């Protein structure tokens, strides 16, 4: 028999099949109408891609293949009549009706939501925050209130931990980590506090160009700086002539902790950065906001950075879809409890946080208030989630955790995590006996998984860990 599939399985039959599936997909879009932003992504997965049937607790957004994601995005663009490409950021256009710039209109929409004059879409947050630092420094030089080319931030800032010192090597800035009195040697880890007003007492801001505050602190499991501290920090930096910038990569999550609007959260800051691929589930992209003059300069710097690509449309459109789906059109009307099997329900950020709080409480204490076996091998940071994310510290090593995870998945079809990292040997967490850390964020995909599934799967993990711990202790006693 002749095999027409080709070396990679892309024969005529396969291609015809994909074309049929693709056309059926678009025909089905006609039936969804205005609900197109809320496509059943699980059904789309069945049609367009292959995946295992495991329930993935650490996956906040639907686990789509590139083809599935782009098919969905193309359908939404067609439905909403988005049929023109932006060109080099559409800098030459405005929000006037006759300019027809989807990108500039989206920027204006977000700026209005945050109570800022203007906003600039950028490919990455690294680029956005570097540009913010440069603009504030340049503005201070021009206003005759020169500062040193340095910024201050929490020791767990993304700029310090994950950007290969781009602020220094590319932009020429120095960084001043603001430590607390009790955690001078703590960077990332269990017990480290968020930035507080009292921490600034040891920092001379006279020469600091910009103070960066992250809301919430991702490396601290989503801890929030108390709002009263935020306002007092604003007053302190203003008196010093220092710019106040917010790293708001997860600011949508922070609305649940502060119970304030985005405009209220953005008001104290001179500039504000947000991300679209975290809580909003976009493919990539960021937005930098501030005054009109600030954003005019941001577009100049974006060009200098090579960030105003020939077109940004795929990223802009994906960001817009996430913004509409998870924020603008979200109504907290569906509560997901233990008996709800709807895996594709949309939750508000407050509901996501409430779900995470329930799971943490059930895993760490019994209804009678006693500690569970899980609490003997793990702890959450913070112990009560302040937003819809939390860090889980585990006593077993990374290799041991992966073994227990595989055993749970083989038994019940639940994958507890696919990302895990070792605990820093110099941290308080390591000194307290924790060896691994898992980050948990609640989103559209895992937010619909019943609480019982979470609790039973992690309890089974704890059972494996406790059994190994007992075996190891017995072996040690026999050796003695």
Short mmCIF file of C-alpha atoms in Angstrom, two decimals:
data_model
loop_
_atom_site.label_atom_id
_atom_site.label_comp_id
_atom_site.label_asym_id
_atom_site.label_seq_id
_atom_site.Cartn_x
_atom_site.Cartn_y
_atom_site.Cartn_z
CA UNK A 1 0.00 0.00 0.00
CA UNK A 2 1.29 3.47 -0.87
CA UNK A 3 1.68 5.84 2.07
CA UNK A 4 0.67 9.37 1.04
CA UNK A 5 1.12 10.88 4.48
CA UNK A 6 4.63 12.15 3.88
CA UNK A 7 7.53 12.14 6.29
CA UNK A 8 5.73 14.26 8.86
CA UNK A 9 2.22 12.96 8.39
CA UNK A 10 1.12 15.98 6.31
CA UNK A 11 -0.39 14.13 3.35
CA UNK A 12 -3.39 15.19 1.23
CA UNK A 13 -5.92 13.52 3.53
CA UNK A 14 -4.55 15.31 6.57
CA UNK A 15 -4.55 18.67 4.82
CA UNK A 16 -8.12 18.21 3.54
CA UNK A 17 -9.22 17.21 7.02
CA UNK A 18 -7.72 20.32 8.56
CA UNK A 19 -9.37 22.53 5.92
CA UNK A 20 -12.74 20.96 6.67
CA UNK A 21 -12.25 21.41 10.41
CA UNK A 22 -11.17 25.01 9.88
CA UNK A 23 -14.21 25.87 7.73
CA UNK A 24 -16.55 24.12 10.16
CA UNK A 25 -14.98 26.17 12.92
CA UNK A 26 -15.75 29.44 11.12
CA UNK A 27 -19.27 28.30 10.24
CA UNK A 28 -19.85 27.62 13.92
CA UNK A 29 -18.78 31.18 14.71
CA UNK A 30 -21.87 32.49 12.97
CA UNK A 31 -23.93 30.76 15.62
CA UNK A 32 -22.15 32.37 18.57
CA UNK A 33 -22.84 36.00 17.69
CA UNK A 34 -21.83 38.45 20.43
CA UNK A 35 -20.71 35.57 22.65
CA UNK A 36 -17.67 35.04 20.46
CA UNK A 37 -15.33 36.37 23.13
CA UNK A 38 -16.38 33.41 25.26
CA UNK A 39 -15.73 30.53 22.89
CA UNK A 40 -15.72 27.04 24.41
CA UNK A 41 -11.97 26.56 24.32
CA UNK A 42 -12.17 22.99 25.54
CA UNK A 43 -14.32 22.06 22.56
CA UNK A 44 -11.83 23.91 20.36
CA UNK A 45 -9.05 21.76 21.80
CA UNK A 46 -10.90 18.59 20.83
CA UNK A 47 -11.30 19.87 17.28
CA UNK A 48 -7.88 21.36 16.62
CA UNK A 49 -5.33 19.59 18.79
CA UNK A 50 -4.29 16.64 20.81
CA UNK A 51 -3.71 16.72 24.56
CA UNK A 52 -3.79 14.34 27.46
CA UNK A 53 -6.89 14.23 29.62
CA UNK A 54 -5.17 15.18 32.87
CA UNK A 55 -6.71 17.87 35.03
CA UNK A 56 -3.96 20.49 35.35
CA UNK A 57 -4.16 22.42 38.58
CA UNK A 58 -1.30 24.82 37.85
CA UNK A 59 -2.59 25.97 34.45
CA UNK A 60 -4.62 29.17 34.91
CA UNK A 61 -5.55 29.67 31.27
CA UNK A 62 -6.82 27.16 28.67
CA UNK A 63 -3.87 25.12 27.41
CA UNK A 64 -4.25 25.84 23.70
CA UNK A 65 -1.81 24.96 20.95
CA UNK A 66 -0.46 27.80 18.79
CA UNK A 67 -2.83 26.79 16.00
CA UNK A 68 -5.83 26.79 18.33
CA UNK A 69 -4.92 30.17 19.81
CA UNK A 70 -4.43 31.78 16.42
CA UNK A 71 -7.60 30.22 15.00
CA UNK A 72 -9.58 31.67 17.87
CA UNK A 73 -7.94 35.07 17.50
CA UNK A 74 -8.59 35.16 13.74
CA UNK A 75 -12.27 34.40 14.30
CA UNK A 76 -12.63 37.18 16.85
CA UNK A 77 -10.88 39.70 14.60
CA UNK A 78 -13.22 38.82 11.75
CA UNK A 79 -16.30 39.00 13.96
CA UNK A 80 -15.44 42.47 15.27
CA UNK A 81 -14.36 43.85 11.92
CA UNK A 82 -10.74 44.41 12.88
CA UNK A 83 -9.34 44.32 9.35
CA UNK A 84 -6.52 46.89 9.29
CA UNK A 85 -2.93 46.41 10.43
CA UNK A 86 -1.27 48.94 12.69
CA UNK A 87 1.99 50.18 11.21
CA UNK A 88 4.95 51.02 13.44
CA UNK A 89 2.69 51.58 16.42
CA UNK A 90 0.35 53.90 14.50
CA UNK A 91 2.29 56.83 15.96
CA UNK A 92 0.98 59.04 13.15
CA UNK A 93 -2.63 58.32 14.05
CA UNK A 94 -4.91 59.44 16.87
CA UNK A 95 -8.14 58.23 18.41
CA UNK A 96 -10.20 60.30 15.99
CA UNK A 97 -12.91 58.33 14.22
CA UNK A 98 -11.45 58.96 10.80
CA UNK A 99 -8.06 57.52 11.77
CA UNK A 100 -9.44 54.03 12.39
CA UNK A 101 -6.56 52.82 14.55
CA UNK A 102 -7.53 49.76 16.59
CA UNK A 103 -4.25 50.04 18.49
CA UNK A 104 -4.60 53.73 19.42
CA UNK A 105 -8.25 53.24 20.42
CA UNK A 106 -7.26 50.34 22.67
CA UNK A 107 -4.53 52.45 24.26
CA UNK A 108 -7.07 55.21 24.93
CA UNK A 109 -9.55 52.74 26.39
CA UNK A 110 -6.99 51.39 28.87
CA UNK A 111 -5.71 54.86 29.76
CA UNK A 112 -9.27 55.95 30.55
CA UNK A 113 -9.84 52.87 32.72
CA UNK A 114 -6.74 53.71 34.76
CA UNK A 115 -7.45 57.45 34.92
CA UNK A 116 -4.30 58.38 32.98
CA UNK A 117 -3.93 60.76 30.04
CA UNK A 118 -2.48 58.25 27.61
CA UNK A 119 -1.05 54.75 27.24
CA UNK A 120 1.48 53.10 24.93
CA UNK A 121 1.35 49.43 23.98
CA UNK A 122 4.75 47.72 24.12
CA UNK A 123 5.94 44.20 23.31
CA UNK A 124 7.26 43.52 26.82
CA UNK A 125 7.25 44.75 30.38
CA UNK A 126 11.05 44.79 30.48
CA UNK A 127 10.98 47.37 27.70
CA UNK A 128 8.15 49.35 29.31
CA UNK A 129 9.80 49.73 32.71
CA UNK A 130 13.21 50.55 31.29
CA UNK A 131 11.59 53.30 29.22
CA UNK A 132 9.76 54.65 32.27
CA UNK A 133 13.06 54.95 34.15
CA UNK A 134 14.69 56.80 31.27
CA UNK A 135 11.81 59.27 30.83
CA UNK A 136 11.65 60.18 34.51
CA UNK A 137 15.42 60.69 34.68
CA UNK A 138 15.47 62.80 31.52
CA UNK A 139 12.55 64.91 32.72
CA UNK A 140 14.28 65.60 36.05
CA UNK A 141 17.41 66.79 34.22
CA UNK A 142 15.38 69.13 32.04
CA UNK A 143 13.39 70.55 34.97
CA UNK A 144 16.54 71.50 36.84
CA UNK A 145 16.03 68.94 39.62
CA UNK A 146 18.81 66.55 38.60
CA UNK A 147 18.99 63.14 40.19
CA UNK A 148 21.54 60.39 39.99
CA UNK A 149 20.86 57.74 37.39
CA UNK A 150 19.49 55.28 39.90
CA UNK A 151 16.21 53.80 41.06
CA UNK A 152 15.04 52.12 44.24
CA UNK A 153 12.87 49.00 44.51
CA UNK A 154 12.06 45.96 46.62
CA UNK A 155 14.78 43.25 46.62
CA UNK A 156 12.40 40.92 44.79
CA UNK A 157 11.77 43.31 41.90
CA UNK A 158 11.66 41.72 38.45
CA UNK A 159 14.32 44.20 37.35
CA UNK A 160 16.78 42.77 39.88
CA UNK A 161 15.99 39.08 39.53
CA UNK A 162 14.97 38.33 35.95
CA UNK A 163 16.36 40.91 33.51
CA UNK A 164 20.10 40.18 33.45
CA UNK A 165 20.82 43.68 34.79
CA UNK A 166 19.39 45.30 31.68
CA UNK A 167 18.84 48.50 33.67
CA UNK A 168 22.62 48.72 34.10
CA UNK A 169 24.00 47.25 30.88
CA UNK A 170 21.55 48.93 28.50
CA UNK A 171 20.32 52.02 30.32
CA UNK A 172 23.20 52.89 32.67
CA UNK A 173 21.13 52.86 35.87
CA UNK A 174 22.15 51.73 39.32
CA UNK A 175 19.65 49.97 41.59
CA UNK A 176 19.10 50.47 45.31
CA UNK A 177 17.26 47.52 46.92
CA UNK A 178 15.09 48.66 49.81
CA UNK A 179 15.49 46.12 52.60
CA UNK A 180 13.49 45.78 55.78
CA UNK A 181 15.35 45.93 59.08
CA UNK A 182 14.76 42.22 59.74
CA UNK A 183 15.44 40.89 56.25
CA UNK A 184 18.59 42.63 55.07
CA UNK A 185 19.87 39.40 53.52
CA UNK A 186 16.55 38.14 52.21
CA UNK A 187 15.85 38.42 48.51
CA UNK A 188 13.20 35.93 47.51
CA UNK A 189 11.73 33.66 50.10
CA UNK A 190 9.43 32.71 52.87
CA UNK A 191 8.82 35.46 55.40
CA UNK A 192 10.04 38.42 53.34
CA UNK A 193 7.68 41.41 53.75
CA UNK A 194 6.33 43.64 50.99
CA UNK A 195 7.62 47.18 50.69
CA UNK A 196 6.44 49.27 53.64
CA UNK A 197 6.78 52.93 54.52
CA UNK A 198 9.09 52.09 57.42
CA UNK A 199 11.56 50.43 55.04
CA UNK A 200 12.22 53.79 53.38
CA UNK A 201 13.59 55.23 56.62
CA UNK A 202 16.99 53.68 55.82
CA UNK A 203 17.00 54.88 52.19
CA UNK A 204 18.13 58.35 51.16
CA UNK A 205 15.80 59.30 48.31
CA UNK A 206 17.41 62.67 47.62
CA UNK A 207 19.42 61.31 44.69
CA UNK A 208 16.99 58.56 43.61
CA UNK A 209 15.33 59.24 40.27
CA UNK A 210 12.46 56.72 40.54
CA UNK A 211 10.97 54.51 43.22
CA UNK A 212 9.34 51.35 41.84
CA UNK A 213 6.56 49.64 43.79
CA UNK A 214 5.22 46.28 42.62
CA UNK A 215 1.54 45.56 43.28
CA UNK A 216 1.23 42.76 44.19
CA UNK A 217 4.71 41.39 44.94
CA UNK A 218 4.90 38.32 42.72
CA UNK A 219 8.00 36.78 44.38
CA UNK A 220 6.29 37.03 47.77
CA UNK A 221 3.25 35.04 46.74
CA UNK A 222 1.13 38.08 45.94
CA UNK A 223 1.63 40.07 49.14
CA UNK A 224 0.31 43.62 48.99
CA UNK A 225 1.74 46.79 50.44
CA UNK A 226 -0.98 48.19 52.75
CA UNK A 227 -2.81 50.96 50.92
CA UNK A 228 -2.17 53.50 53.65
CA UNK A 229 1.55 52.82 53.19
CA UNK A 230 1.21 53.33 49.43
CA UNK A 231 -0.28 56.78 49.99
CA UNK A 232 2.34 57.75 52.54
CA UNK A 233 5.14 56.49 50.30
CA UNK A 234 3.70 58.64 47.51
CA UNK A 235 3.87 61.72 49.74
CA UNK A 236 7.44 60.91 50.78
CA UNK A 237 8.77 60.51 47.24
CA UNK A 238 6.88 63.60 46.05
CA UNK A 239 8.57 65.69 48.73
CA UNK A 240 11.92 64.41 47.48
CA UNK A 241 11.16 65.11 43.82
CA UNK A 242 11.43 61.39 43.06
CA UNK A 243 9.16 59.78 40.47
CA UNK A 244 6.77 57.05 41.67
CA UNK A 245 6.30 54.14 39.26
CA UNK A 246 4.10 51.06 39.65
CA UNK A 247 5.06 47.63 38.41
CA UNK A 248 1.47 46.54 37.94
CA UNK A 249 2.10 43.34 36.00
CA UNK A 250 -0.60 41.68 38.14
CA UNK A 251 -2.62 44.76 39.05
CA UNK A 252 -5.91 43.14 38.00
CA UNK A 253 -5.31 40.55 40.70
CA UNK A 254 -4.58 43.34 43.18
CA UNK A 255 -8.07 44.83 42.72
CA UNK A 256 -9.43 41.83 44.65
CA UNK A 257 -7.10 42.45 47.56
CA UNK A 258 -7.57 46.20 47.79
CA UNK A 259 -11.22 46.24 46.72
CA UNK A 260 -10.55 49.38 44.70
CA UNK A 261 -10.92 50.34 41.07
CA UNK A 262 -8.00 50.43 38.66
CA UNK A 263 -8.18 54.23 38.53
CA UNK A 264 -7.97 54.42 42.32
CA UNK A 265 -4.98 52.10 42.36
CA UNK A 266 -3.21 54.05 39.62
CA UNK A 267 -3.85 57.54 41.03
CA UNK A 268 -0.79 57.79 43.37
CA UNK A 269 1.70 56.89 40.62
CA UNK A 270 3.41 59.07 38.03
CA UNK A 271 3.66 56.13 35.64
CA UNK A 272 2.08 52.73 35.52
CA UNK A 273 2.90 49.47 33.72
CA UNK A 274 0.54 46.53 33.20
CA UNK A 275 0.93 43.13 31.55
CA UNK A 276 -1.58 41.38 29.32
CA UNK A 277 -0.34 37.78 29.40
CA UNK A 278 -0.60 37.08 33.11
CA UNK A 279 -4.03 37.46 34.69
CA UNK A 280 -5.59 38.43 31.36
CA UNK A 281 -4.19 35.48 29.41
CA UNK A 282 -2.96 37.32 26.32
CA UNK A 283 -0.12 36.03 24.16
CA UNK A 284 2.24 38.85 25.11
CA UNK A 285 2.34 42.61 25.50
CA UNK A 286 2.35 45.43 28.02
CA UNK A 287 0.99 48.94 28.41
CA UNK A 288 2.84 51.93 29.86
CA UNK A 289 0.70 54.84 31.09
CA UNK A 290 1.20 58.37 32.31
CA UNK A 291 0.66 61.98 31.25
CA UNK A 292 0.37 62.92 27.58
CA UNK A 293 3.89 64.33 27.64
CA UNK A 294 5.21 61.16 29.28
CA UNK A 295 3.60 58.95 26.63
CA UNK A 296 4.85 61.15 23.80
CA UNK A 297 8.36 60.50 25.10
CA UNK A 298 7.55 56.82 25.58
CA UNK A 299 6.81 56.49 21.86
CA UNK A 300 10.16 58.08 21.04
CA UNK A 301 11.96 55.67 23.36
CA UNK A 302 9.95 52.75 22.02
CA UNK A 303 11.32 53.55 18.58
CA UNK A 304 14.84 53.76 19.99
CA UNK A 305 14.38 50.36 21.61
CA UNK A 306 13.10 48.88 18.36
CA UNK A 307 9.82 48.09 20.06
CA UNK A 308 7.44 49.71 17.57
CA UNK A 309 7.45 46.66 15.30
CA UNK A 310 6.19 46.96 11.73
CA UNK A 311 2.94 45.64 13.17
CA UNK A 312 1.94 44.71 16.70
CA UNK A 313 -1.55 43.57 15.76
CA UNK A 314 -1.38 39.88 16.82
CA UNK A 315 -0.20 40.88 20.28
CA UNK A 316 -2.49 43.90 20.55
CA UNK A 317 -5.52 41.87 19.48
CA UNK A 318 -4.73 39.06 21.90
CA UNK A 319 -4.26 41.61 24.70
CA UNK A 320 -7.56 43.27 23.81
CA UNK A 321 -9.39 39.93 23.86
CA UNK A 322 -7.97 39.10 27.30
CA UNK A 323 -8.84 42.57 28.58
CA UNK A 324 -12.42 42.31 27.36
CA UNK A 325 -12.92 38.69 28.37
CA UNK A 326 -11.42 38.77 31.86
CA UNK A 327 -12.01 42.37 32.89
CA UNK A 328 -14.37 44.60 30.96
CA UNK A 329 -17.14 42.10 30.29
CA UNK A 330 -16.67 40.09 33.46
CA UNK A 331 -19.57 39.95 35.86
CA UNK A 332 -19.09 38.04 39.16
CA UNK A 333 -22.37 36.22 38.90
CA UNK A 334 -21.23 32.58 38.93
CA UNK A 335 -19.77 31.12 42.09
CA UNK A 336 -17.82 27.90 41.66
CA UNK A 337 -18.15 25.50 44.57
CA UNK A 338 -17.30 21.90 45.29
CA UNK A 339 -20.29 20.55 43.39
CA UNK A 340 -19.84 22.57 40.20
CA UNK A 341 -18.37 20.65 37.29
CA UNK A 342 -18.24 23.50 34.81
CA UNK A 343 -14.61 23.64 33.70
CA UNK A 344 -14.95 26.69 31.47
CA UNK A 345 -16.66 29.17 33.80
CA UNK A 346 -15.37 32.75 33.98
CA UNK A 347 -14.67 34.09 37.44
CA UNK A 348 -14.00 37.62 38.62
CA UNK A 349 -10.64 38.26 40.24
CA UNK A 350 -12.40 38.47 43.61
CA UNK A 351 -13.98 35.08 43.03
CA UNK A 352 -10.62 33.64 42.04
CA UNK A 353 -9.12 34.88 45.28
CA UNK A 354 -12.04 33.52 47.31
CA UNK A 355 -11.61 30.11 45.71
CA UNK A 356 -7.90 30.07 46.53
CA UNK A 357 -8.59 31.08 50.14
CA UNK A 358 -11.04 28.16 50.48
CA UNK A 359 -8.55 25.67 49.09
CA UNK A 360 -5.74 26.89 51.35
CA UNK A 361 -7.95 26.73 54.43
CA UNK A 362 -9.14 23.19 53.68
CA UNK A 363 -5.63 21.93 52.98
CA UNK A 364 -4.04 23.35 56.11
CA UNK A 365 -6.66 22.81 58.82
CA UNK A 366 -9.52 20.47 59.64
CA UNK A 367 -13.05 21.73 60.38
CA UNK A 368 -12.12 21.31 64.06
CA UNK A 369 -9.12 23.60 63.63
CA UNK A 370 -6.40 20.93 63.79
CA UNK A 371 -3.42 20.92 61.45
CA UNK A 372 -3.65 18.47 58.55
CA UNK A 373 -0.94 16.10 57.33
CA UNK A 374 -0.52 18.46 54.40
CA UNK A 375 0.40 21.26 56.82
CA UNK A 376 3.21 19.06 58.17
CA UNK A 377 5.00 18.96 54.84
CA UNK A 378 3.99 22.31 53.32
CA UNK A 379 2.98 25.90 54.01
CA UNK A 380 1.46 28.71 51.99
CA UNK A 381 2.98 32.17 51.63
CA UNK A 382 1.12 34.23 52.59
CA UNK A 383 -0.85 31.87 54.84
CA UNK A 384 -4.07 33.59 53.69
CA UNK A 385 -3.90 34.57 50.00
CA UNK A 386 -4.25 38.31 49.48
CA UNK A 387 -4.88 37.98 45.74
CA UNK A 388 -5.64 35.10 43.37
CA UNK A 389 -2.08 33.74 43.59
CA UNK A 390 0.00 32.18 46.36
CA UNK A 391 3.31 30.40 46.84
CA UNK A 392 3.37 26.85 48.20
CA UNK A 393 6.53 25.82 50.06
CA UNK A 394 7.20 22.09 50.30
CA UNK A 395 9.62 20.10 52.46
CA UNK A 396 10.44 17.44 49.84
CA UNK A 397 13.11 18.20 47.25
CA UNK A 398 12.21 19.03 43.66
CA UNK A 399 12.94 15.46 42.55
CA UNK A 400 10.86 14.02 45.39
CA UNK A 401 7.98 16.38 44.63
CA UNK A 402 8.00 15.37 40.99
CA UNK A 403 7.86 11.71 41.99
CA UNK A 404 4.88 12.25 44.30
CA UNK A 405 3.20 14.37 41.61
CA UNK A 406 3.58 11.57 39.07
CA UNK A 407 2.08 9.06 41.51
CA UNK A 408 -0.96 11.29 42.06
CA UNK A 409 -1.40 11.81 38.34
CA UNK A 410 -1.12 8.08 37.59
CA UNK A 411 -3.75 7.27 40.22
CA UNK A 412 -6.35 9.95 39.66
CA UNK A 413 -5.47 11.81 36.46
CA UNK A 414 -4.73 15.10 38.22
CA UNK A 415 -1.47 16.91 37.44
CA UNK A 416 -0.60 19.05 40.45
CA UNK A 417 2.09 21.18 38.82
CA UNK A 418 4.42 21.42 35.86
CA UNK A 419 6.59 24.25 37.19
CA UNK A 420 8.53 23.96 40.44
CA UNK A 421 11.76 25.46 41.68
CA UNK A 422 14.20 24.76 44.52
CA UNK A 423 14.27 27.00 47.57
CA UNK A 424 17.31 29.25 47.89
CA UNK A 425 19.77 27.73 50.36
CA UNK A 426 20.37 31.17 51.90
CA UNK A 427 16.70 31.86 52.57
CA UNK A 428 14.63 31.62 55.73
CA UNK A 429 12.48 29.00 54.04
CA UNK A 430 15.45 26.70 53.54
CA UNK A 431 16.48 27.16 57.18
CA UNK A 432 12.95 26.13 58.18
CA UNK A 433 13.26 22.89 56.21
CA UNK A 434 11.52 23.74 52.94
CA UNK A 435 13.24 22.60 49.75
CA UNK A 436 10.80 23.36 46.93
CA UNK A 437 8.30 26.02 45.91
CA UNK A 438 5.29 25.94 43.59
CA UNK A 439 3.42 29.05 42.42
CA UNK A 440 -0.35 28.75 42.15
CA UNK A 441 -2.48 31.26 40.25
CA UNK A 442 -6.21 30.88 39.70
CA UNK A 443 -7.51 31.64 36.23
CA UNK A 444 -10.19 30.62 33.78
CA UNK A 445 -8.98 27.03 33.31
CA UNK A 446 -8.16 25.91 36.85
CA UNK A 447 -10.74 28.23 38.42
CA UNK A 448 -13.53 25.91 37.29
CA UNK A 449 -11.98 22.79 38.83
CA UNK A 450 -14.00 21.85 41.93
CA UNK A 451 -12.39 22.54 45.29
CA UNK A 452 -12.66 18.85 46.21
CA UNK A 453 -10.37 17.91 43.32
CA UNK A 454 -7.71 20.33 44.53
CA UNK A 455 -7.93 19.18 48.14
CA UNK A 456 -8.01 15.45 47.40
CA UNK A 457 -5.09 15.59 44.96
CA UNK A 458 -2.81 17.65 47.20
CA UNK A 459 -3.82 15.53 50.22
CA UNK A 460 -2.75 12.43 48.30
CA UNK A 461 0.55 14.17 47.57
CA UNK A 462 0.98 14.79 51.29
CA UNK A 463 0.19 11.12 52.00
CA UNK A 464 3.05 10.01 49.73
CA UNK A 465 5.40 12.54 51.29
CA UNK A 466 4.46 11.58 54.86
CA UNK A 467 4.89 7.87 54.07
CA UNK A 468 8.38 8.53 52.70
CA UNK A 469 9.18 10.71 55.70
CA UNK A 470 8.11 7.95 58.08
CA UNK A 471 10.18 5.40 56.13
CA UNK A 472 13.24 7.63 56.25
CA UNK A 473 12.82 8.27 59.97
CA UNK A 474 12.50 4.53 60.67
CA UNK A 475 15.58 3.78 58.60
CA UNK A 476 17.57 6.42 60.48
CA UNK A 477 16.49 4.94 63.82
CA UNK A 478 17.57 1.45 62.74
CA UNK A 479 20.98 2.76 61.76
CA UNK A 480 21.38 4.26 65.20
#
